[in-house]
Structure formats: C-alpha cells, structure tokens
Coordinates of C-alpha atoms and ligand atoms in Angstrom, one line a residue:
M22 CA -14.2 20.2 -29.3
N23 CA -16.0 20.5 -26.0
P24 CA -14.4 19.8 -22.9
V25 CA -15.2 16.4 -21.2
K26 CA -17.4 17.1 -18.0
V27 CA -16.3 15.3 -14.9
G28 CA -18.3 15.1 -11.5
L29 CA -16.2 15.1 -8.6
L30 CA -17.1 13.1 -5.7
G31 CA -15.2 15.1 -2.6
L32 CA -13.2 18.2 -2.2
G33 CA -10.8 17.2 0.5
T34 CA -7.0 16.8 0.0
V35 CA -7.1 14.8 -3.4
G36 CA -10.2 16.4 -4.7
C37 CA -8.8 19.9 -4.3
G38 CA -5.5 18.8 -5.2
T39 CA -7.3 17.6 -8.7
V40 CA -9.0 20.8 -9.2
N41 CA -5.9 22.7 -8.8
V42 CA -3.8 20.3 -11.0
L43 CA -6.5 20.8 -13.9
A44 CA -6.5 24.3 -13.5
R45 CA -2.7 24.8 -13.4
N46 CA -1.9 22.6 -16.2
G47 CA -5.3 22.7 -18.1
D48 CA -3.6 23.6 -21.7
E49 CA -0.8 21.1 -21.3
I50 CA -3.6 18.5 -20.4
A51 CA -5.9 19.2 -23.0
R52 CA -2.8 18.9 -25.8
R53 CA -2.3 15.6 -24.3
A54 CA -5.9 14.2 -24.0
G55 CA -7.1 15.8 -27.2
R56 CA -9.9 17.7 -25.4
G57 CA -10.2 20.0 -22.5
I58 CA -11.2 18.3 -18.8
K59 CA -13.7 20.5 -16.6
V60 CA -15.1 19.6 -13.4
I61 CA -18.6 20.8 -13.8
A62 CA -20.0 19.6 -10.6
A63 CA -18.8 18.4 -7.1
S64 CA -19.8 17.1 -4.2
A65 CA -18.8 17.5 -0.3
R66 CA -20.6 17.2 3.1
D67 CA -20.2 20.9 3.8
I68 CA -20.2 23.2 0.9
S69 CA -20.4 26.1 2.7
R70 CA -16.4 25.7 4.1
E71 CA -13.6 27.4 2.5
R72 CA -11.7 25.1 0.2
N73 CA -7.9 24.9 -0.9
C74 CA -9.0 25.2 -4.4
D75 CA -10.9 27.4 -6.6
I76 CA -14.6 26.3 -6.7
S77 CA -16.1 29.4 -8.1
D78 CA -17.2 27.8 -11.2
I79 CA -18.3 24.2 -10.1
Q80 CA -22.1 23.6 -9.3
L81 CA -22.1 22.2 -5.8
T82 CA -24.1 19.8 -3.6
T83 CA -23.8 17.8 -0.4
D84 CA -25.6 14.8 -2.0
P85 CA -22.8 12.6 -4.3
R86 CA -25.8 10.9 -5.8
E87 CA -26.9 14.3 -7.3
V88 CA -23.5 14.4 -9.3
V89 CA -23.6 10.8 -10.2
N90 CA -26.8 11.0 -11.6
L91 CA -26.3 14.5 -13.6
P92 CA -26.8 13.7 -17.5
D93 CA -24.1 16.0 -18.7
V94 CA -21.5 14.2 -16.5
E95 CA -19.2 11.7 -18.4
I96 CA -16.8 10.8 -15.9
V97 CA -17.3 10.6 -11.9
V98 CA -14.2 11.1 -10.0
E99 CA -14.5 9.3 -6.5
L100 CA -12.6 10.9 -3.8
I101 CA -14.6 10.4 -0.7
G102 CA -13.1 7.2 0.7
G103 CA -14.5 4.4 2.7
T104 CA -16.2 1.5 1.1
E105 CA -19.8 0.9 1.3
F106 CA -21.4 4.4 0.3
T107 CA -18.7 4.6 -2.5
R108 CA -19.4 1.2 -3.8
E109 CA -22.8 2.0 -4.1
L110 CA -22.0 5.5 -6.1
V111 CA -19.5 4.0 -8.2
L112 CA -21.9 1.3 -9.4
Q113 CA -24.3 3.8 -9.9
A114 CA -22.3 6.2 -12.1
I115 CA -21.4 2.6 -14.1
E116 CA -24.9 1.6 -14.2
N117 CA -25.5 5.4 -15.7
G118 CA -22.9 4.7 -18.2
K119 CA -20.0 7.1 -17.0
H120 CA -16.7 6.2 -16.8
V121 CA -15.1 6.3 -13.1
V122 CA -11.5 7.4 -11.8
T123 CA -11.2 6.5 -8.0
A124 CA -8.2 7.1 -5.5
N125 CA -9.9 4.7 -3.1
K126 CA -7.9 1.5 -2.7
A127 CA -10.1 0.2 -0.2
L128 CA -12.7 0.5 -2.3
I129 CA -11.0 -1.4 -5.2
A130 CA -9.4 -4.0 -3.0
L131 CA -12.8 -5.3 -1.5
H132 CA -15.1 -4.8 -4.2
G133 CA -13.0 -4.4 -7.3
N134 CA -14.3 -7.7 -8.9
E135 CA -17.3 -6.8 -8.7
I136 CA -17.0 -3.0 -9.9
F137 CA -14.8 -4.4 -12.8
E138 CA -17.5 -6.9 -13.9
H139 CA -20.2 -4.4 -14.1
A140 CA -17.9 -1.9 -15.9
Q141 CA -17.1 -4.7 -18.4
R142 CA -20.6 -5.4 -19.4
K143 CA -21.6 -1.5 -19.5
G144 CA -18.4 -0.9 -21.7
V145 CA -17.2 1.8 -19.2
M146 CA -13.7 2.2 -17.8
V147 CA -12.9 2.4 -14.0
A148 CA -9.2 4.1 -13.6
F149 CA -7.3 3.7 -9.9
E150 CA -3.8 4.9 -10.6
A151 CA -3.9 6.9 -7.5
A152 CA -4.9 4.1 -5.4
V153 CA -1.5 2.7 -5.1
A154 CA 1.6 4.5 -4.1
G155 CA 0.2 8.1 -4.7
G156 CA 1.9 9.8 -7.5
I157 CA 4.2 6.8 -8.7
P158 CA 2.4 5.6 -12.1
I159 CA 3.1 2.0 -10.9
I160 CA -0.3 0.5 -12.2
K161 CA 0.5 1.5 -15.6
A162 CA 4.2 0.4 -15.3
I163 CA 3.2 -3.1 -14.2
R164 CA -0.3 -3.7 -16.5
E165 CA 1.4 -2.0 -19.4
G166 CA 5.1 -1.4 -19.6
L167 CA 6.1 -4.8 -17.9
A168 CA 3.4 -6.6 -20.1
G169 CA 6.0 -8.8 -21.6
N170 CA 7.2 -10.2 -18.4
T171 CA 6.1 -13.1 -15.9
I172 CA 6.4 -10.9 -12.9
Q173 CA 8.1 -13.1 -10.1
W174 CA 7.9 -10.8 -7.1
L175 CA 7.4 -7.2 -6.0
A176 CA 8.2 -5.3 -2.8
G177 CA 7.1 -1.9 -2.0
I178 CA 7.1 0.6 0.6
I179 CA 3.4 1.5 -0.3
N180 CA 2.2 3.6 2.7
G181 CA 3.6 7.1 2.7
T182 CA 2.1 8.0 6.5
G183 CA 4.2 4.6 7.9
N184 CA 7.2 5.5 6.2
F185 CA 7.2 9.1 7.4
I186 CA 6.5 7.8 10.8
L187 CA 9.6 5.1 10.6
T188 CA 12.0 8.0 9.2
E189 CA 11.3 10.5 11.5
M190 CA 11.7 8.0 14.4
R191 CA 15.1 6.9 13.1
D192 CA 16.5 10.2 12.0
K193 CA 15.2 12.4 15.0
G194 CA 14.3 10.0 17.5
R195 CA 10.7 11.4 17.5
D196 CA 7.9 10.0 19.1
F197 CA 5.4 7.8 17.3
A198 CA 2.2 9.6 18.2
E199 CA 3.3 13.3 17.7
V200 CA 4.6 12.2 14.1
L201 CA 1.4 10.3 13.1
K202 CA -0.3 13.6 14.0
E203 CA 2.0 15.6 11.6
A204 CA 1.2 13.1 8.8
Q205 CA -2.4 13.6 9.5
Q206 CA -2.2 17.6 9.3
L207 CA -0.2 17.2 6.4
G208 CA -3.0 15.4 4.6
Y209 CA -1.0 11.8 4.0
A210 CA -3.2 9.7 6.5
E211 CA -6.4 7.7 6.1
V212 CA -9.5 9.1 7.9
D213 CA -9.0 6.4 10.4
P214 CA -5.3 6.2 10.7
T215 CA -5.0 2.6 12.0
F216 CA -5.5 1.8 8.3
D217 CA -1.9 3.4 7.9
V218 CA -0.4 2.4 11.1
E219 CA -1.7 -1.3 11.5
G220 CA -0.9 -1.8 7.7
I221 CA -4.5 -2.3 6.4
D222 CA -3.8 0.4 3.8
A223 CA -0.7 -1.2 2.7
A224 CA -2.6 -4.3 2.5
H225 CA -5.2 -2.9 0.2
K226 CA -2.5 -1.6 -2.1
L227 CA -0.7 -5.1 -2.3
T228 CA -4.1 -6.6 -3.1
I229 CA -4.2 -4.4 -6.0
L230 CA -0.6 -5.0 -7.1
A231 CA -0.8 -8.6 -7.1
S232 CA -3.7 -8.8 -8.9
I233 CA -2.5 -6.8 -11.9
A234 CA 1.3 -8.5 -11.3
F235 CA 0.0 -12.0 -11.5
G236 CA -3.5 -12.0 -13.0
I237 CA -5.3 -13.2 -10.0
P238 CA -8.7 -12.1 -8.5
L239 CA -8.4 -9.3 -5.9
Q240 CA -8.2 -11.1 -2.4
F241 CA -7.9 -8.7 0.3
E242 CA -8.6 -11.2 3.0
K243 CA -6.0 -13.6 2.0
V244 CA -3.1 -10.9 2.9
Y245 CA -1.0 -11.1 5.9
T246 CA -0.8 -8.0 7.7
E247 CA 1.2 -6.6 10.3
G248 CA 1.6 -2.8 11.2
I249 CA 4.6 -0.8 12.4
S250 CA 2.9 -0.1 16.1
Q251 CA 5.1 -2.3 17.7
V252 CA 8.4 -1.2 16.1
T253 CA 10.4 0.4 18.8
Q254 CA 13.4 3.0 18.9
D255 CA 15.6 0.2 20.2
D256 CA 14.8 -2.1 17.2
V257 CA 15.6 0.3 14.8
S258 CA 19.0 1.1 16.4
Y259 CA 19.6 -2.6 16.8
A260 CA 18.9 -2.9 12.9
A261 CA 21.2 -0.2 11.9
E262 CA 24.1 -1.9 14.0
L263 CA 23.4 -5.0 12.0
G264 CA 23.6 -3.2 8.9
Y265 CA 19.8 -3.0 8.0
R266 CA 17.1 -0.5 8.1
I267 CA 13.4 -1.4 9.1
K268 CA 10.7 -0.3 6.5
H269 CA 7.1 -1.4 6.1
L270 CA 7.1 -3.5 3.0
G271 CA 4.0 -5.3 1.2
I272 CA 5.4 -8.1 -0.6
A273 CA 4.0 -10.4 -3.5
R274 CA 6.0 -13.3 -4.7
R275 CA 5.3 -16.6 -6.8
A276 CA 6.6 -19.5 -4.7
N277 CA 6.7 -23.1 -5.2
G278 CA 3.4 -23.7 -3.4
G279 CA 1.2 -20.5 -4.5
I280 CA 1.5 -16.5 -4.0
E281 CA 2.9 -14.9 -1.2
L282 CA 0.9 -12.0 0.0
R283 CA 2.4 -10.1 3.0
V284 CA 2.6 -6.9 4.5
H285 CA 5.1 -6.4 7.9
P286 CA 7.9 -4.5 9.1
T287 CA 10.7 -5.9 7.3
L288 CA 14.9 -5.5 7.9
I289 CA 16.5 -4.8 4.5
P290 CA 20.3 -4.4 4.2
H291 CA 20.8 -0.7 4.3
R292 CA 22.7 -0.5 0.9
R293 CA 19.7 -1.4 -1.1
L294 CA 17.9 1.7 -2.8
I295 CA 14.7 0.9 -1.3
A296 CA 16.2 0.8 2.3
N297 CA 16.8 4.7 1.5
V298 CA 13.4 5.6 0.4
D299 CA 12.7 8.0 3.3
G300 CA 9.4 10.4 4.6
V301 CA 6.7 10.0 2.7
M302 CA 8.1 8.9 -0.3
N303 CA 7.1 5.3 -1.7
A304 CA 9.0 3.0 -3.8
V305 CA 8.2 -0.3 -5.5
L306 CA 10.5 -3.0 -6.7
V307 CA 9.2 -5.2 -9.3
K308 CA 11.2 -8.1 -10.9
G309 CA 10.1 -9.5 -14.1
D310 CA 11.7 -12.6 -15.7
A311 CA 12.6 -10.6 -18.7
V312 CA 13.6 -7.1 -17.6
G313 CA 15.2 -8.2 -14.3
P314 CA 14.5 -5.9 -11.2
T315 CA 13.0 -2.4 -11.6
L316 CA 12.5 0.3 -9.1
Y317 CA 9.6 3.1 -9.2
Y318 CA 10.0 6.0 -6.8
G319 CA 8.0 8.9 -5.9
A320 CA 5.6 10.8 -3.4
G321 CA 3.2 8.4 -2.0
A322 CA 0.7 10.8 -0.4
G323 CA -0.2 14.3 -0.7
A324 CA -2.5 16.5 -2.5
D325 CA -0.6 17.2 -5.6
P326 CA 1.4 13.8 -6.2
T327 CA -2.0 12.0 -5.7
A328 CA -3.7 14.4 -8.0
S329 CA -1.2 13.8 -10.7
A330 CA -2.0 10.3 -11.0
V331 CA -5.7 11.0 -11.0
V332 CA -5.4 13.4 -13.8
A333 CA -3.5 11.1 -15.7
D334 CA -6.2 8.5 -15.3
L335 CA -8.7 11.5 -16.9
V336 CA -6.3 11.9 -19.6
D337 CA -6.2 8.1 -20.3
V338 CA -10.2 7.9 -20.2
V339 CA -10.6 10.8 -22.3
R340 CA -8.0 9.5 -25.1
V341 CA -9.7 6.0 -25.2
M342 CA -13.4 6.6 -24.2
T343 CA -14.7 6.6 -27.8
S344 CA -12.7 3.4 -28.7
D345 CA -14.2 -0.4 -28.8
P346 CA -14.4 -1.3 -25.0
E347 CA -13.2 -4.9 -26.1
N348 CA -9.9 -3.5 -27.3
R349 CA -9.1 -1.3 -24.3
V350 CA -6.3 -2.2 -21.7
P351 CA -7.9 -4.7 -19.0
H352 CA -8.7 -3.3 -15.7
L353 CA -6.9 -5.8 -14.2
A354 CA -4.1 -6.0 -16.7
F355 CA -4.8 -9.7 -17.9
Q356 CA -8.3 -10.3 -20.0
P357 CA -10.9 -11.2 -17.6
D358 CA -11.6 -14.8 -18.8
A359 CA -8.0 -15.3 -18.3
I360 CA -7.6 -14.4 -14.5
S361 CA -6.0 -17.4 -12.9
D362 CA -7.0 -19.2 -9.6
L363 CA -3.4 -19.4 -8.4
S364 CA -3.7 -20.2 -4.7
I365 CA -2.4 -17.7 -1.7
L366 CA 0.1 -19.3 0.5
P367 CA -0.6 -19.7 4.1
M368 CA 1.7 -17.5 6.1
E369 CA 2.9 -20.6 7.9
E370 CA 4.6 -21.9 4.8
V371 CA 6.2 -18.7 3.7
E372 CA 10.2 -18.8 4.3
T373 CA 12.3 -15.8 5.5
A374 CA 14.8 -15.1 7.6
Y375 CA 14.5 -13.5 11.0
Y376 CA 15.5 -10.8 13.5
L377 CA 14.9 -11.6 16.9
R378 CA 15.0 -9.6 20.2
L379 CA 14.7 -11.3 23.3
Q380 CA 14.9 -10.0 26.9
A381 CA 16.9 -12.6 29.0
R382 CA 17.9 -13.1 32.6
D383 CA 21.7 -12.3 32.9
E384 CA 22.3 -16.0 34.0
P385 CA 24.5 -18.8 32.6
G386 CA 22.8 -20.9 30.4
V387 CA 19.8 -19.0 29.2
L388 CA 21.2 -18.4 25.7
A389 CA 22.5 -22.0 25.5
E390 CA 19.0 -23.1 25.8
V391 CA 17.4 -20.8 23.1
T392 CA 19.7 -21.8 20.6
S393 CA 19.2 -25.4 21.3
I394 CA 15.5 -24.8 20.9
L395 CA 16.3 -23.1 17.5
G396 CA 18.3 -25.6 16.3
E397 CA 15.8 -28.7 17.2
H398 CA 13.7 -26.6 14.7
G399 CA 16.0 -26.2 12.2
I400 CA 16.8 -22.8 12.5
S401 CA 20.5 -21.6 12.1
I402 CA 21.9 -18.3 13.6
E403 CA 23.7 -15.9 11.5
A404 CA 24.4 -13.1 14.1
V405 CA 24.0 -12.6 17.5
I406 CA 24.3 -9.4 19.6
Q407 CA 24.1 -9.4 23.4
K408 CA 24.1 -6.3 25.1
E409 CA 25.2 -4.9 28.4
P410 CA 22.8 -5.3 31.3
E411 CA 21.6 -2.0 33.0
D412 CA 22.0 -2.1 36.6
G413 CA 20.9 -5.8 36.8
A414 CA 18.1 -5.4 34.6
D415 CA 17.5 -8.2 32.0
V416 CA 19.7 -8.6 29.0
P417 CA 18.6 -7.9 25.4
V418 CA 19.8 -10.4 23.1
I419 CA 19.3 -9.7 19.3
M420 CA 19.5 -12.6 16.8
L421 CA 19.7 -12.9 12.8
T422 CA 18.8 -16.2 11.3
H423 CA 18.8 -17.8 8.3
K424 CA 15.8 -18.7 6.3
V425 CA 13.4 -20.8 7.9
I426 CA 9.7 -21.8 7.3
E427 CA 7.2 -19.4 9.5
Q428 CA 5.5 -22.4 10.9
N429 CA 9.2 -23.9 12.3
M430 CA 9.7 -20.3 13.8
N431 CA 6.3 -20.1 15.5
Q432 CA 7.0 -23.4 17.4
A433 CA 10.4 -22.3 18.5
L434 CA 9.4 -19.0 19.7
A435 CA 6.2 -20.7 21.8
R436 CA 8.9 -22.9 23.5
I437 CA 11.5 -20.2 24.0
E438 CA 8.9 -17.8 25.6
M439 CA 7.8 -20.6 27.9
L440 CA 12.0 -20.5 29.5
G441 CA 12.0 -19.4 32.6
G442 CA 15.3 -17.1 31.5
I443 CA 13.2 -15.5 29.1
T444 CA 11.3 -12.7 30.6
D445 CA 8.9 -11.0 28.0
K446 CA 7.3 -12.1 24.5
V447 CA 10.1 -12.2 21.8
T448 CA 9.9 -9.5 19.2
R449 CA 10.7 -10.9 15.4
I450 CA 10.9 -8.8 12.6
R451 CA 11.3 -10.5 8.9
V452 CA 14.5 -9.9 7.1
E453 CA 14.8 -9.8 3.2
S454 CA 17.7 -9.3 1.1
L455 CA 15.8 -8.2 -1.9
K456 CA 18.5 -9.4 -4.4
Ligands
NDP523 P1 -10.4 13.9 2.7 O1 -11.1 13.3 4.0 O2 -9.3 15.0 2.6 O3 -11.6 14.3 1.6 C1 -12.9 13.8 1.6 C2 -14.0 14.3 0.8 O4 -15.4 13.3 0.6 C3 -14.3 15.9 1.5 O5 -14.5 16.6 0.7 C4 -15.8 15.3 2.5 O6 -16.7 16.3 2.7 C5 -16.2 14.3 1.4 N1 -17.0 13.1 2.3 C6 -16.4 12.3 3.1 N2 -17.5 11.6 3.5 C7 -18.6 11.7 2.7 C8 -20.0 11.5 2.8 N3 -20.4 10.5 3.3 N4 -20.6 12.1 1.9 C9 -20.4 13.0 0.9 N5 -19.2 13.6 0.9 C10 -18.2 13.0 1.8 O7 -10.0 12.6 2.0 P2 -8.7 12.6 0.9 O8 -8.9 13.5 -0.1 O9 -7.3 12.5 1.7 O10 -8.9 10.9 0.3 C11 -9.6 10.7 -0.4 C12 -9.5 9.5 -1.4 O11 -8.1 9.2 -1.6 C13 -9.6 8.2 -0.2 O12 -10.1 7.1 -0.6 C14 -8.1 8.0 0.2 O13 -7.7 6.7 0.6 C15 -7.5 8.4 -1.1 N6 -5.8 8.6 -1.2 C16 -5.5 9.8 -0.5 C17 -4.6 10.1 -0.6 C18 -4.0 11.3 0.2 O14 -2.5 11.5 0.2 N7 -4.9 12.1 1.0 C19 -3.4 9.6 -1.5 C20 -4.0 8.4 -2.0 C21 -5.2 8.1 -2.1 P3 -15.9 17.8 3.4 O15 -14.9 18.2 3.0 O16 -17.2 18.4 3.7 O17 -15.8 16.9 4.8
HSE524 N1 -2.9 7.3 3.6 C1 -2.1 6.7 2.5 C2 -0.6 6.6 2.9 C3 -2.5 7.7 1.4 O1 -0.1 7.5 3.6 O2 -0.1 6.3 2.1 C4 -1.7 7.3 0.0 O3 -2.4 6.1 -0.4

C-alpha cells in the first residue's frame, strides 16, 4: 500500500524532530500503522537555512497555505505555533478534507471548540497529543485509558521550561534569567518565553486537560494563572526547611460549587513523587474514582520527546482514517452533544492552605497583630518560622496556614499589609497535600 502523505507546517524544533523520528523509526511505524508515513511537503519562513533534519526528499515552500492546499497531502501537521495564522491554516486544512495533527496548545485552548466543531462536520480528525506535557501520552491516557472513571481532580507539572528553571534555582542556586536563556537554547521555551514563566502555556494545557477530564468546553479565559517569576531563592529555601518543594502546578478539581481551574506555584510535601519531578520533566497526577491516583511522567519538551507524541498521533490518524467518523474517539473525550456546562469556580471561592512570607519590623507586638488579623478571618496557623534579623534589618516571618477560602485570605492580607510593622507586600504561595 502507498504511504500516507503528510504536509508539515514548520521545520523548527518539533518539525525537524518529527522528520527525524519518522526517518529513524519508519519501519516500526509502518508495522504499527499498517502503512508507511511520508512527509512530502513542508514549509518554513526561510527554506534556504540549514536544518537539523534531512529535508532533501521534501518539497519546500515558504507559504504554509501551499502545503494545506496540496491535493496529495492527506494529513497536515501544524508545528508553527501562534494562534491566528494557524487557526486560519488548520480551518482551511479541515475545509479541504484533510486530517490535522498539531502540537499547538495555544491554538487548541483558544480555538479548539470552533476547530473540533468544524472537523466533526467535515468528518476529519484533529489530534493534539503533543500539545500537553510533551512526550507523555496524557491525552490518550485520560481520554481512553481512564474512560471508565469519574475524574475527581488532576494536578500537573505541565511546563518543562518552568520546571527546569525552578530545579536549577533550587539545586544549583542559578539565576532565573540565565537558566531561562539555557531553556531557550535547548528548544524548550515558547517563542515568547513569558508564556512559560507567567504560566500562560501551563494554562493553555490545563484548559485542554480539564476539558477532556470533565467533559466541559475549552475555557482558557477562566483559568486563574500565576507564573514563577515572583518565586525567590529564599522561598525555595524556607519551603525546604518546612519539608516542602515549590512546583508550578496546573490544578483542575471538581469542587462543590463547580470546577477549580488554576495554575500557580505550589508548595508540595517533598515526599510526594511529583515533588521530585525535576528539570524539563513533566508529570501529571490524575485521580479517578475507580482507579484512584495515577501518575504519568516523562519529558515535557524538546525535539524528540515532542515528536514522539506527534508521530503517535499520525499513527492513530492513519489507523482510523478509513473508519466511520461517527465511531471514532471524540476529540474532547465526551460525545459532542454530551459536553456539560459545569461552571468554573471563581478563584475567591477556592479553598487551599497557604505559605506566607512577611517582612516584619523586629519589634514587640507585630506578630501578635498579624495572628490576630488571621484569626479574625478564620485562618488558623499550622507552623511559624521567624528568622534572625541581619544587622537591624526586618525579620522574615514564614507561616503555614490551614485551609481557608481565598477570599478570606485576600481580606486578611489586605489588612496585614496596612500594618506599620509590616514593611513589604506579603508573599503567598498556595499549599497542596495532593493526598
Ligand atoms: P520553532 O520556533 O522551533 O519552529 C517554528 C517553525 O515554524 C519554524 O520552522 C519557522 O520557520 C516556522 N514559522 C514560524 N512562523 C511562521 C510563519 N508566520 N509562516 C510560516 N512558517 C512559520 O517552534 P517549535 O518547534 O518549538 O514549536 C512548534 C509548536 O510546537 C508550537 O506550537 C509549540 O508551542 C509546540 N510545542 C513545542 C515544544 C517544544 O519542546 N519546543 C513541545 C510541545 C509543543 P523558520 O524555521 O524558517 O523560522
Ligand atoms: N514551552 C513548553 C514547555 C514546550 O516548556 O513546556 C512544551 O509544551
């Protein structure tokens, strides 16, 4: 049988990784898919540039629209990034009756509802395994492997760049900006790295995970998002003294009033497996009612790991491209007419424990005022560390609280920051036991 013909949009980190994996494992892939898979055309902005993959056999163009409109291309693989131009390209590919594979989490999180609806109408598949957690087959695990469960919550380290930065800061005391630069050189970071460090990339991925876990529409705009740029070396050290590690987590949970969707730095007890996921590695912890907790671990970014997921999607598409569209695995795990409108809980109503770091004047009564305000807002303290002052400087006071509704903490912190004895904004990091 003739190989399936693929058109590749983008020959960067993931695009070349995909060409390489297809070449290296071509025979194994064909044995699995039942047919060979061949990239016949590809686009990049500069087609004269030397690439990290063999493109001698591929028809090249600077215009991705040409690839999308090539009659021979059966599957379009979008590996450009960004949301507006790629939305146009993917919708055109679908309109042309081509299946699509993409690693673009921003595109799926922002325009996935529209794209899947269009694909459903045209009877084509849009596969996006590489969009979440790089090489970890987390989409397949939740969508198919856990299909018998009611998913209760999931929590993941889903940005490789952010985890790489936090690990290097903790283990080697390295500077934030310097480690970010290295992550960029290694091909981990987004074109705009603020997406990595400010949590936007993780929020895109959490949007996708929540949708397939709970059968809700993609709702990126409702994710509460905080990045890692405010996490300091001091916080990392104090957290360690208290028996915790700071990880940047995406958390989606069924709560009483709705679904929690949040991305933020989080203190996790150091003995949890996920607290020990370091460097560019990602991990997603998923709790199903039947299976209990399950943990998925692997490389979250980089050429080959991401290509592993892209190629797995290609194999999946090839295997089922001739099957009845009505009997395929639904894009978002649940049948399109069974997507529910469960509400997303406002962050003010989310309940978590907290790590607080205050800069206090070394004077009697300051701590008493702080604890009295916390008490008035129903916040009980689990642990306190007061550091020695350095040459008359302010004293860092570190507290761990029990669980409290976010709104109560906001009100308490607003009052604490007004106290004369508190000299700086209070640092707060949420704490999760992940039991
Ligand atoms: P790169 O920046 O390395 O590659 C992008 C490619 O797209 C390049 O070949 C570039 O051309 C081409 N391109 C960029 N803009 C245009 C345009 N306007 N018109 C035509 N071609 C264009 O990105 P990555 O490979 O790192 O990422 C690709 C996608 O995969 C993104 O959506 C990213 O979020 C996602 N992803 C990336 C991972 C990673 O580890 N890097 C992991 C998981 C997902 P040229 O080479 O000539 O500049
Ligand atoms: N920039 C992303 C990360 C790439 O670092 O996780 C993988 O999606």
